[in-house]
PDB file of C-alpha atoms in Angstrom:
ATOM      1  CA  ASP A  10       2.435  -8.574  10.061  1.00  0.00           C
ATOM      2  CA  ALA A  11       4.678 -11.217  11.640  1.00  0.00           C
ATOM      3  CA  ARG A  12       6.078  -8.730  14.144  1.00  0.00           C
ATOM      4  CA  ARG A  13       2.552  -7.648  15.098  1.00  0.00           C
ATOM      5  CA  GLY A  14       1.636 -11.267  15.627  1.00  0.00           C
ATOM      6  CA  ASP A  15      -1.019 -11.145  12.902  1.00  0.00           C
ATOM      7  CA  LEU A  16      -0.439 -14.683  11.731  1.00  0.00           C
ATOM      8  CA  GLY A  17      -3.795 -14.762   9.986  1.00  0.00           C
ATOM      9  CA  GLU A  18      -2.650 -12.008   7.663  1.00  0.00           C
ATOM     10  CA  VAL A  19       0.699 -13.740   7.187  1.00  0.00           C
ATOM     11  CA  THR A  20      -1.151 -16.875   6.101  1.00  0.00           C
ATOM     12  CA  ARG A  21      -3.385 -14.940   3.721  1.00  0.00           C
ATOM     13  CA  ARG A  22      -0.444 -13.215   2.069  1.00  0.00           C
ATOM     14  CA  LEU A  23       1.400 -16.513   1.765  1.00  0.00           C
ATOM     15  CA  ARG A  24      -1.618 -18.088   0.068  1.00  0.00           C
ATOM     16  CA  VAL A  25      -1.859 -15.228  -2.445  1.00  0.00           C
ATOM     17  CA  ILE A  26       1.831 -15.432  -3.347  1.00  0.00           C
ATOM     18  CA  GLU A  27       1.836 -19.206  -3.590  1.00  0.00           C
ATOM     19  CA  ARG A  28      -1.363 -19.401  -5.610  1.00  0.00           C
ATOM     20  CA  TYR A  29      -0.226 -16.979  -8.276  1.00  0.00           C
ATOM     21  CA  GLY A  30       3.315 -18.326  -8.214  1.00  0.00           C
ATOM     22  CA  LEU A  31       1.999 -21.788  -9.078  1.00  0.00           C
ATOM     23  CA  MET A  32      -0.423 -20.365 -11.609  1.00  0.00           C
ATOM     24  CA  VAL A  33       2.561 -18.975 -13.509  1.00  0.00           C
ATOM     25  CA  THR A  34       5.294 -21.562 -12.992  1.00  0.00           C
ATOM     26  CA  VAL A  35       3.289 -24.780 -13.409  1.00  0.00           C
ATOM     27  CA  PRO A  36       2.112 -24.148 -16.996  1.00  0.00           C
ATOM     28  CA  LEU A  37       5.521 -22.761 -17.933  1.00  0.00           C
ATOM     29  CA  ALA A  38       7.215 -25.872 -16.579  1.00  0.00           C
ATOM     30  CA  ALA A  39       4.717 -28.145 -18.329  1.00  0.00           C
ATOM     31  CA  ALA A  40       5.302 -26.327 -21.610  1.00  0.00           C
ATOM     32  CA  VAL A  41       9.099 -26.534 -21.326  1.00  0.00           C
ATOM     33  CA  ILE A  42       8.980 -30.231 -20.429  1.00  0.00           C
ATOM     34  CA  GLY A  43       6.551 -30.964 -23.252  1.00  0.00           C
ATOM     35  CA  VAL A  44       8.681 -29.328 -25.946  1.00  0.00           C
ATOM     36  CA  SER A  45      12.129 -29.634 -24.357  1.00  0.00           C
ATOM     37  CA  ASP A  46      13.458 -31.591 -27.321  1.00  0.00           C
ATOM     38  CA  LEU A  47      12.433 -28.844 -29.737  1.00  0.00           C
ATOM     39  CA  ILE A  48      13.882 -26.088 -27.521  1.00  0.00           C
ATOM     40  CA  VAL A  49      17.262 -27.830 -27.395  1.00  0.00           C
ATOM     41  CA  GLN A  50      17.209 -28.481 -31.123  1.00  0.00           C
ATOM     42  CA  LEU A  51      16.441 -24.839 -31.929  1.00  0.00           C
ATOM     43  CA  TYR A  52      18.961 -23.285 -29.548  1.00  0.00           C
ATOM     44  CA  LEU A  53      21.777 -25.825 -29.435  1.00  0.00           C
ATOM     45  CA  GLY A  54      21.331 -28.041 -32.465  1.00  0.00           C
ATOM     46  CA  GLN A  55      20.522 -31.694 -33.006  1.00  0.00           C
ATOM     47  CA  GLY A  56      23.885 -32.737 -31.609  1.00  0.00           C
ATOM     48  CA  PHE A  57      22.744 -31.695 -28.142  1.00  0.00           C
ATOM     49  CA  ALA A  58      19.479 -33.683 -28.290  1.00  0.00           C
ATOM     50  CA  PRO A  59      20.277 -35.678 -25.109  1.00  0.00           C
ATOM     51  CA  SER A  60      20.276 -32.380 -23.188  1.00  0.00           C
ATOM     52  CA  ALA A  61      16.484 -32.266 -23.545  1.00  0.00           C
ATOM     53  CA  ALA A  62      16.140 -34.601 -20.568  1.00  0.00           C
ATOM     54  CA  VAL A  63      18.320 -32.273 -18.472  1.00  0.00           C
ATOM     55  CA  LEU A  64      16.197 -29.262 -19.460  1.00  0.00           C
ATOM     56  CA  ALA A  65      12.984 -31.129 -18.698  1.00  0.00           C
ATOM     57  CA  THR A  66      14.260 -32.079 -15.244  1.00  0.00           C
ATOM     58  CA  LEU A  67      15.458 -28.575 -14.407  1.00  0.00           C
ATOM     59  CA  ALA A  68      12.071 -27.166 -15.464  1.00  0.00           C
ATOM     60  CA  VAL A  69      10.659 -28.591 -12.225  1.00  0.00           C
ATOM     61  CA  ASN A  70      12.819 -26.254 -10.101  1.00  0.00           C
ATOM     62  CA  PRO A  71      10.730 -23.068 -10.596  1.00  0.00           C
ATOM     63  CA  VAL A  72       7.622 -24.962  -9.495  1.00  0.00           C
ATOM     64  CA  LEU A  73       9.341 -26.104  -6.305  1.00  0.00           C
ATOM     65  CA  LEU A  74      10.547 -22.555  -5.738  1.00  0.00           C
ATOM     66  CA  ALA A  75       6.995 -21.207  -6.055  1.00  0.00           C
ATOM     67  CA  LEU A  76       5.748 -23.967  -3.771  1.00  0.00           C
ATOM     68  CA  PHE A  77       8.272 -23.579  -0.949  1.00  0.00           C
ATOM     69  CA  GLU A  78       9.910 -20.147  -1.093  1.00  0.00           C
ATOM     70  CA  PRO A  79       6.976 -18.345   0.604  1.00  0.00           C
ATOM     71  CA  TYR A  80       7.564 -20.492   3.697  1.00  0.00           C
ATOM     72  CA  ASN A  81      11.227 -19.528   3.628  1.00  0.00           C
ATOM     73  CA  SER A  82      10.127 -15.882   3.728  1.00  0.00           C
ATOM     74  CA  VAL A  83       7.849 -16.610   6.687  1.00  0.00           C
ATOM     75  CA  VAL A  84      10.780 -18.152   8.580  1.00  0.00           C
ATOM     76  CA  TYR A  85      12.802 -14.983   7.987  1.00  0.00           C
ATOM     77  CA  ALA A  86       9.835 -12.806   8.995  1.00  0.00           C
ATOM     78  CA  VAL A  87       9.588 -14.469  12.403  1.00  0.00           C
ATOM     79  CA  GLU A  88      13.381 -14.344  12.779  1.00  0.00           C
ATOM     80  CA  ARG A  89      13.932 -18.095  12.875  1.00  0.00           C
ATOM     81  CA  HIS A  90      16.356 -17.965   9.945  1.00  0.00           C
ATOM     82  CA  GLY A  91      19.166 -19.455  12.041  1.00  0.00           C
ATOM     83  CA  ARG A  92      17.524 -22.842  11.533  1.00  0.00           C
ATOM     84  CA  LEU A  93      17.798 -22.444   7.778  1.00  0.00           C
ATOM     85  CA  VAL A  94      21.573 -22.911   8.075  1.00  0.00           C
ATOM     86  CA  VAL A  95      20.963 -26.519   9.100  1.00  0.00           C
ATOM     87  CA  VAL A  96      18.401 -26.863   6.318  1.00  0.00           C
ATOM     88  CA  SER A  97      20.894 -25.589   3.741  1.00  0.00           C
ATOM     89  CA  LEU A  98      23.488 -28.055   5.023  1.00  0.00           C
ATOM     90  CA  LEU A  99      20.964 -30.869   4.765  1.00  0.00           C
ATOM     91  CA  GLY A 100      20.197 -29.799   1.195  1.00  0.00           C
ATOM     92  CA  VAL A 101      23.877 -29.896   0.245  1.00  0.00           C
ATOM     93  CA  ILE A 102      24.311 -33.336   1.802  1.00  0.00           C
ATOM     94  CA  THR A 103      21.220 -34.595  -0.017  1.00  0.00           C
ATOM     95  CA  MET A 104      22.486 -33.291  -3.352  1.00  0.00           C
ATOM     96  CA  VAL A 105      25.959 -34.806  -2.867  1.00  0.00           C
ATOM     97  CA  VAL A 106      24.522 -38.206  -1.950  1.00  0.00           C
ATOM     98  CA  ALA A 107      22.054 -38.108  -4.836  1.00  0.00           C
ATOM     99  CA  ASP A 108      24.802 -37.115  -7.263  1.00  0.00           C
ATOM    100  CA  LEU A 109      27.067 -39.921  -6.063  1.00  0.00           C
ATOM    101  CA  VAL A 110      24.285 -42.415  -6.668  1.00  0.00           C
ATOM    102  CA  LEU A 111      22.891 -41.036  -9.916  1.00  0.00           C
ATOM    103  CA  ILE A 112      25.820 -39.567 -11.892  1.00  0.00           C
ATOM    104  CA  PRO A 113      28.580 -42.219 -12.073  1.00  0.00           C
ATOM    105  CA  THR A 114      28.166 -45.604 -13.728  1.00  0.00           C
ATOM    106  CA  GLU A 115      30.308 -47.238 -11.071  1.00  0.00           C
ATOM    107  CA  LEU A 116      31.641 -46.310  -7.643  1.00  0.00           C
ATOM    108  CA  GLY A 117      33.752 -48.492  -5.355  1.00  0.00           C
ATOM    109  CA  GLY A 118      33.078 -51.524  -7.492  1.00  0.00           C
ATOM    110  CA  HIS A 119      29.312 -51.056  -7.322  1.00  0.00           C
ATOM    111  CA  ARG A 120      27.252 -50.398 -10.430  1.00  0.00           C
ATOM    112  CA  LEU A 121      25.215 -47.202 -10.179  1.00  0.00           C
ATOM    113  CA  ALA A 122      22.624 -45.364 -12.266  1.00  0.00           C
ATOM    114  CA  GLY A 123      25.134 -43.676 -14.579  1.00  0.00           C
ATOM    115  CA  LEU A 124      22.723 -40.898 -15.573  1.00  0.00           C
ATOM    116  CA  GLY A 125      25.412 -38.256 -15.977  1.00  0.00           C
ATOM    117  CA  ALA A 126      24.059 -34.728 -16.413  1.00  0.00           C
ATOM    118  CA  VAL A 127      20.490 -35.936 -15.969  1.00  0.00           C
ATOM    119  CA  GLY A 128      21.503 -37.438 -12.632  1.00  0.00           C
ATOM    120  CA  ALA A 129      23.004 -34.103 -11.565  1.00  0.00           C
ATOM    121  CA  ALA A 130      19.763 -32.334 -12.491  1.00  0.00           C
ATOM    122  CA  ILE A 131      17.702 -34.876 -10.543  1.00  0.00           C
ATOM    123  CA  GLY A 132      20.018 -34.456  -7.564  1.00  0.00           C
ATOM    124  CA  GLY A 133      19.400 -30.711  -7.579  1.00  0.00           C
ATOM    125  CA  VAL A 134      15.640 -31.212  -7.726  1.00  0.00           C
ATOM    126  CA  VAL A 135      15.692 -33.739  -4.886  1.00  0.00           C
ATOM    127  CA  ALA A 136      17.819 -31.401  -2.752  1.00  0.00           C
ATOM    128  CA  GLN A 137      15.411 -28.518  -3.359  1.00  0.00           C
ATOM    129  CA  LEU A 138      12.481 -30.765  -2.479  1.00  0.00           C
ATOM    130  CA  VAL A 139      14.109 -31.751   0.819  1.00  0.00           C
ATOM    131  CA  THR A 140      15.037 -28.189   1.798  1.00  0.00           C
ATOM    132  CA  GLY A 141      11.583 -26.956   0.792  1.00  0.00           C
ATOM    133  CA  ALA A 142       9.866 -29.551   2.958  1.00  0.00           C
ATOM    134  CA  CYS A 143      12.077 -28.506   5.882  1.00  0.00           C
ATOM    135  CA  GLN A 144      11.139 -24.857   5.330  1.00  0.00           C
ATOM    136  CA  VAL A 145       7.454 -25.775   5.534  1.00  0.00           C
ATOM    137  CA  VAL A 146       8.013 -27.687   8.779  1.00  0.00           C
ATOM    138  CA  ILE A 147       9.960 -24.824  10.385  1.00  0.00           C
ATOM    139  CA  ALA A 148       7.397 -22.219   9.297  1.00  0.00           C
ATOM    140  CA  SER A 149       4.568 -24.408  10.577  1.00  0.00           C
ATOM    141  CA  HIS A 150       6.171 -24.918  13.985  1.00  0.00           C
ATOM    142  CA  ALA A 151       7.046 -21.226  14.328  1.00  0.00           C
ATOM    143  CA  THR A 152       3.760 -19.678  13.197  1.00  0.00           C
ATOM    144  CA  GLY A 153       1.155 -22.395  12.743  1.00  0.00           C
ATOM    145  CA  VAL A 154       1.067 -21.813   8.983  1.00  0.00           C
ATOM    146  CA  GLN A 155       0.051 -24.993   7.191  1.00  0.00           C
ATOM    147  CA  MET A 156       1.008 -26.326   3.782  1.00  0.00           C
ATOM    148  CA  TYR A 157      -0.994 -24.891   0.892  1.00  0.00           C
ATOM    149  CA  TRP A 158      -2.599 -28.171  -0.130  1.00  0.00           C
ATOM    150  CA  ARG A 159      -4.814 -26.484  -2.714  1.00  0.00           C
ATOM    151  CA  GLY A 160      -1.612 -26.141  -4.708  1.00  0.00           C
ATOM    152  CA  VAL A 161      -2.057 -29.831  -5.557  1.00  0.00           C
ATOM    153  CA  ARG A 162      -4.841 -28.728  -7.902  1.00  0.00           C
ATOM    154  CA  HIS A 163      -2.349 -26.657  -9.859  1.00  0.00           C
ATOM    155  CA  LEU A 164       0.054 -29.584 -10.019  1.00  0.00           C
ATOM    156  CA  LEU A 165      -2.673 -31.921 -11.262  1.00  0.00           C
ATOM    157  CA  ALA A 166      -3.768 -29.351 -13.841  1.00  0.00           C
ATOM    158  CA  GLY A 167      -0.145 -29.032 -14.952  1.00  0.00           C
ATOM    159  CA  THR A 168       0.126 -32.806 -15.321  1.00  0.00           C
ATOM    160  CA  VAL A 169      -2.981 -32.876 -17.511  1.00  0.00           C
ATOM    161  CA  MET A 170      -1.553 -29.981 -19.535  1.00  0.00           C
ATOM    162  CA  LEU A 171       1.684 -31.893 -20.095  1.00  0.00           C
ATOM    163  CA  LEU A 172      -0.230 -34.984 -21.197  1.00  0.00           C
ATOM    164  CA  THR A 173      -2.204 -32.799 -23.614  1.00  0.00           C
ATOM    165  CA  VAL A 174       0.975 -31.332 -25.101  1.00  0.00           C
ATOM    166  CA  VAL A 175       2.506 -34.792 -25.547  1.00  0.00           C
ATOM    167  CA  LEU A 176      -0.710 -36.182 -27.053  1.00  0.00           C
ATOM    168  CA  VAL A 177      -1.078 -33.378 -29.597  1.00  0.00           C
ATOM    169  CA  ARG A 178       2.586 -33.647 -30.620  1.00  0.00           C
ATOM    170  CA  THR A 179       2.203 -37.420 -30.988  1.00  0.00           C
ATOM    171  CA  ILE A 180      -0.892 -37.238 -33.171  1.00  0.00           C
ATOM    172  CA  LEU A 181       0.095 -34.342 -35.446  1.00  0.00           C
ATOM    173  CA  PRO A 182       3.167 -34.052 -37.703  1.00  0.00           C
ATOM    174  CA  SER A 183       6.250 -32.814 -35.889  1.00  0.00           C
ATOM    175  CA  GLY A 184       7.270 -29.192 -36.281  1.00  0.00           C
ATOM    176  CA  ILE A 185       7.312 -25.799 -34.626  1.00  0.00           C
ATOM    177  CA  MET A 186       3.706 -24.982 -35.454  1.00  0.00           C
ATOM    178  CA  THR A 187       2.553 -28.285 -34.012  1.00  0.00           C
ATOM    179  CA  ALA A 188       4.519 -27.586 -30.834  1.00  0.00           C
ATOM    180  CA  ILE A 189       2.986 -24.122 -30.532  1.00  0.00           C
ATOM    181  CA  GLY A 190      -0.487 -25.539 -31.079  1.00  0.00           C
ATOM    182  CA  ALA A 191       0.175 -28.249 -28.503  1.00  0.00           C
ATOM    183  CA  VAL A 192       1.226 -25.685 -25.903  1.00  0.00           C
ATOM    184  CA  VAL A 193      -1.843 -23.534 -26.625  1.00  0.00           C
ATOM    185  CA  ALA A 194      -4.080 -26.583 -26.252  1.00  0.00           C
ATOM    186  CA  GLY A 195      -2.234 -27.480 -23.061  1.00  0.00           C
ATOM    187  CA  VAL A 196      -2.722 -24.027 -21.541  1.00  0.00           C
ATOM    188  CA  ALA A 197      -6.420 -24.195 -22.399  1.00  0.00           C
ATOM    189  CA  THR A 198      -6.603 -27.566 -20.640  1.00  0.00           C
ATOM    190  CA  PHE A 199      -4.743 -26.149 -17.632  1.00  0.00           C
ATOM    191  CA  CYS A 200      -7.228 -23.285 -17.306  1.00  0.00           C
ATOM    192  CA  ALA A 201     -10.170 -25.648 -17.760  1.00  0.00           C
ATOM    193  CA  MET A 202      -8.883 -27.909 -14.993  1.00  0.00           C
ATOM    194  CA  LEU A 203      -8.529 -24.974 -12.592  1.00  0.00           C
ATOM    195  CA  LEU A 204     -12.023 -23.785 -13.476  1.00  0.00           C
ATOM    196  CA  LEU A 205     -13.487 -27.234 -12.810  1.00  0.00           C
ATOM    197  CA  SER A 206     -11.659 -27.484  -9.498  1.00  0.00           C
ATOM    198  CA  ARG A 207     -12.861 -23.963  -8.569  1.00  0.00           C
ATOM    199  CA  GLU A 208      -9.285 -22.809  -8.156  1.00  0.00           C
ATOM    200  CA  LEU A 209      -9.820 -20.268 -10.927  1.00  0.00           C
ATOM    201  CA  ALA A 210     -12.908 -18.088 -11.370  1.00  0.00           C
ATOM    202  CA  ALA A 211     -14.193 -17.277 -14.825  1.00  0.00           C
ATOM    203  CA  SER A 212     -13.676 -13.586 -14.110  1.00  0.00           C
ATOM    204  CA  GLU A 213      -9.988 -14.259 -13.470  1.00  0.00           C
ATOM    205  CA  LEU A 214      -9.386 -15.559 -16.972  1.00  0.00           C
ATOM    206  CA  ARG A 215      -9.230 -11.956 -18.065  1.00  0.00           C
ATOM    207  CA  ARG A 216      -6.443 -11.343 -15.615  1.00  0.00           C
ATOM    208  CA  LEU A 217      -4.489 -14.289 -16.967  1.00  0.00           C
ATOM    209  CA  ARG A 218      -3.850 -12.253 -20.073  1.00  0.00           C
ATOM    210  CA  ASP A 219      -1.811  -9.953 -17.877  1.00  0.00           C
ATOM    211  CA  LEU A 220       0.730 -12.743 -17.475  1.00  0.00           C
ATOM    212  CA  LEU A 221       2.126 -11.494 -20.768  1.00  0.00           C
ATOM    213  CA  ASN A 222       2.652  -8.124 -19.115  1.00  0.00           C
ATOM    214  CA  PRO A 223       4.839  -8.565 -15.989  1.00  0.00           C
ATOM    215  CA  ALA A 224       4.122  -5.023 -14.799  1.00  0.00           C
ATOM    216  CA  LYS A 225       0.354  -5.608 -14.779  1.00  0.00           C
ATOM    217  CA  MET A 226       0.762  -8.972 -13.083  1.00  0.00           C
ATOM    218  CA  ALA A 227       2.944  -7.432 -10.357  1.00  0.00           C
ATOM    219  CA  GLU A 228       0.409  -4.629  -9.865  1.00  0.00           C
ATOM    220  CA  TYR A 229      -2.418  -7.137  -9.474  1.00  0.00           C
ATOM    221  CA  ILE A 230      -0.513  -9.231  -6.932  1.00  0.00           C
ATOM    222  CA  VAL A 231       0.317  -6.116  -4.907  1.00  0.00           C
ATOM    223  CA  THR A 232      -3.387  -5.197  -4.927  1.00  0.00           C
ATOM    224  CA  GLU A 233      -4.297  -8.661  -3.633  1.00  0.00           C
ATOM    225  CA  LEU A 234      -1.694  -8.461  -0.893  1.00  0.00           C
ATOM    226  CA  ARG A 235      -3.010  -5.107   0.325  1.00  0.00           C
ATOM    227  CA  ARG A 236      -6.594  -6.258   0.703  1.00  0.00           C
TER     228      ARG A 236
END
């Protein structure tokens, strides 16, 4: 499509990929963040409890990937990928600077954040955010494709889902069943928010069940792309 100059079709395909990418990654990220302490406890043991903050921070990365990676693909499609070398370099510099500020407790006689592993995770997220924003700018200048601002609705729905998970876990006794119930309630809230914002049609709720079957989900996305 890019080679034919059909930028309208490029935009449509990008919107499909980004919409469903966010529809999958946002609730997953919200669920992981909401029960990160329990995940660490189950897999690593209570001694690794501080790692929950690292896991919660890293859970943001898939959302950023779903948000920005389609623009990276557009840049490659229009053969402007040479500019991504500079973007990658900028991302590395951003991560190094962020790590120097966030990881150590002191550097050159100056007191710093001292966040350790959490600081490293935040540095990675910040670097991905910077490179992603650059990818959007390059894709926009090269093709006229604009940022998918409707994705904000997914992010807001994910925030409400996370608050729901935290609220349920705060009110009810702690435990695995409570965590599962909190996630289920959170997903229901996420879907309700998308329905209210008209980002999700009632008929599409049926298709959401296919998220449990990757093959069906892939088939549906391919069908949407070929329309």
